[in-house]
XYZ file of C-alpha atoms in Angstrom:
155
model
C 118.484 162.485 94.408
C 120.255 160.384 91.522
C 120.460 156.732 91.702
C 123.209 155.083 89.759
C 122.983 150.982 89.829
C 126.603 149.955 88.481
C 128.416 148.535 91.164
C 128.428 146.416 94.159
C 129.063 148.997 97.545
C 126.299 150.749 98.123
C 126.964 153.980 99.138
C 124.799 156.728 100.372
C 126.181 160.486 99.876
C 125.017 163.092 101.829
C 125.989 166.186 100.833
C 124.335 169.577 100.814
C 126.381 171.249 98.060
C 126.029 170.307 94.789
C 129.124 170.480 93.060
C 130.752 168.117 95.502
C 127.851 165.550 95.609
C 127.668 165.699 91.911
C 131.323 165.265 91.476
C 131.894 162.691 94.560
C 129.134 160.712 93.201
C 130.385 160.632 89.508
C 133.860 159.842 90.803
C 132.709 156.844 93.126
C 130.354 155.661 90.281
C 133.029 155.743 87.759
C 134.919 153.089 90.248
C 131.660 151.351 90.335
C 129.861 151.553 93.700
C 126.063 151.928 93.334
C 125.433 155.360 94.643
C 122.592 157.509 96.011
C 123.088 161.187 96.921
C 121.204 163.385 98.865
C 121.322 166.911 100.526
C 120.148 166.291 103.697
C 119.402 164.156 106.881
C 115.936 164.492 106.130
C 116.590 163.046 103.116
C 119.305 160.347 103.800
C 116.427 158.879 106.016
C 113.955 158.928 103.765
C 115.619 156.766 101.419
C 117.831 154.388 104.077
C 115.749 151.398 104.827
C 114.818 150.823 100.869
C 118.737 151.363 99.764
C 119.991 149.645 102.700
C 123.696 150.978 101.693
C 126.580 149.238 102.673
C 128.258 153.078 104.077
C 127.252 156.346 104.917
C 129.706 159.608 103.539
C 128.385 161.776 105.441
C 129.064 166.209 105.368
C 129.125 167.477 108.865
C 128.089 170.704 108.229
C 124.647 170.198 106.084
C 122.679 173.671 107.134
C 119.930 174.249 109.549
C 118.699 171.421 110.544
C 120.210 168.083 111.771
C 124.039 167.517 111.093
C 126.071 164.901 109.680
C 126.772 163.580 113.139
C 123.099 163.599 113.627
C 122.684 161.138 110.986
C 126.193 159.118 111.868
C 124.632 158.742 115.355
C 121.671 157.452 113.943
C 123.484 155.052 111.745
C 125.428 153.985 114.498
C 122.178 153.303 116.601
C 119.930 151.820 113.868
C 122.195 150.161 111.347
C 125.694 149.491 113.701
C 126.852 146.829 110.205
C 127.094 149.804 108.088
C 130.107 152.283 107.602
C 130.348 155.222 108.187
C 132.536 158.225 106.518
C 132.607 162.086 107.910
C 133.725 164.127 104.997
C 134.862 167.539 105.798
C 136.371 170.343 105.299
C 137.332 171.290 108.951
C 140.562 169.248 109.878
C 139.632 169.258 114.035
C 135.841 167.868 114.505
C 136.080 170.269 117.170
C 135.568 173.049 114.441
C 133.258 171.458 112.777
C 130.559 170.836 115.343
C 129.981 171.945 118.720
C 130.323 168.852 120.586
C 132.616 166.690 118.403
C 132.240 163.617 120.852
C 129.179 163.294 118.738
C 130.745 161.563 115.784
C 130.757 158.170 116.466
C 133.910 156.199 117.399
C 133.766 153.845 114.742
C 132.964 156.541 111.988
C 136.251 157.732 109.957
C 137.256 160.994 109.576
C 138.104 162.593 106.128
C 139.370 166.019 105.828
C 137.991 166.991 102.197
C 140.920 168.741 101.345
C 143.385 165.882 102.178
C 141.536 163.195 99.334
C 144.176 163.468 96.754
C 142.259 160.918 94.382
C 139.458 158.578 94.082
C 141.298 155.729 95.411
C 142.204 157.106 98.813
C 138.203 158.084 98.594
C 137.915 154.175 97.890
C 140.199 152.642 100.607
C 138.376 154.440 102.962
C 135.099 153.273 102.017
C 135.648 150.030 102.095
C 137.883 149.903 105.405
C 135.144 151.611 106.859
C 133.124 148.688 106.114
C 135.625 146.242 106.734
C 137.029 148.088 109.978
C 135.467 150.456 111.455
C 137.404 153.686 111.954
C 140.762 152.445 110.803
C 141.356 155.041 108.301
C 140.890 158.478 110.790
C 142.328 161.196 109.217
C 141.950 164.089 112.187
C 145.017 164.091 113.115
C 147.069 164.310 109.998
C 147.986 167.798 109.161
C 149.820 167.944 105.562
C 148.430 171.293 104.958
C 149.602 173.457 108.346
C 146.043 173.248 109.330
C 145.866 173.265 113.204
C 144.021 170.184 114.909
C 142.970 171.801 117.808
C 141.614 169.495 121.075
C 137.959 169.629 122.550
C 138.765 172.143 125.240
C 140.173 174.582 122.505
C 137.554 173.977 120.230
C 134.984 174.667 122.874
C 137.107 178.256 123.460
């Protein structure tokens, strides 16, 4: 876990691979949002209550164990002022998880391959803080990537 105390939105990264955390977090610290980064659920609850961040970018896909949308559900139950961003590489949640009805409602939805710079990265931070969800990014599709529904994901 690295703790950077620059700026003024707090965000807390989970991520389980390294090279994006490490260069997610230098990019959003370089902006200057306060940032700390862990690998797992296990770990984004260990350190929630004492950070208290203002959003949660959150992987979907972290490796056994609980799941991003474990954690956004969580978030959403426990902490329903703070923001929450799925970052991802799957373009349908449906892909992603088994179950996408999991992420919650209010949570937006980055496809990882879509953020073409830090500021898009940015906006949707802080609209997900501001408004919940108004930056949802499933169904955009500039890369021929198919956005499939729940029944078809469940096939």
């Amino acid at each position: 876990m690295t703790v950077d105390t620059k700026g003024a939105i707090k965000v807390l990264l989970v991520e389980d691979e390294e090279f994006t955390r490490t260069l997610i977090r230098d990019s959003l610290t370089k902006i200057g949002m306060t940032v700390v980064d862990v690998a797992s659920v296990h770990d984004a609850i260990a350190v929630m209550d004492d950070f208290d961040p203002h959003v949660v970018v959150s992987d979907l896909d972290l490796g056994p164990g609980p799941d991003g949308a474990d954690l956004l559900y969580k978030v959403e139950q426990t902490r329903p002022w703070t923001g929450m961003v799925v970052l991802t590489a799957h373009a349908s949640p449906e892909l992603a998880l088994h179950g996408a009805s999991r992420i919650p409602e209010g949570a937006t939805y980055l496809v990882k391959s879509q953020i073409g710079s830090t500021d898009y990265l940015r906006t949707a931070i802080e609209e997900s803080i501001v408004h919940p969800g108004a930056i949802n990014m499933i169904k955009r599709n500039s890369e021929d990537q198919y956005v499939v529904s729940a029944s078809q994901g469940e096939i």
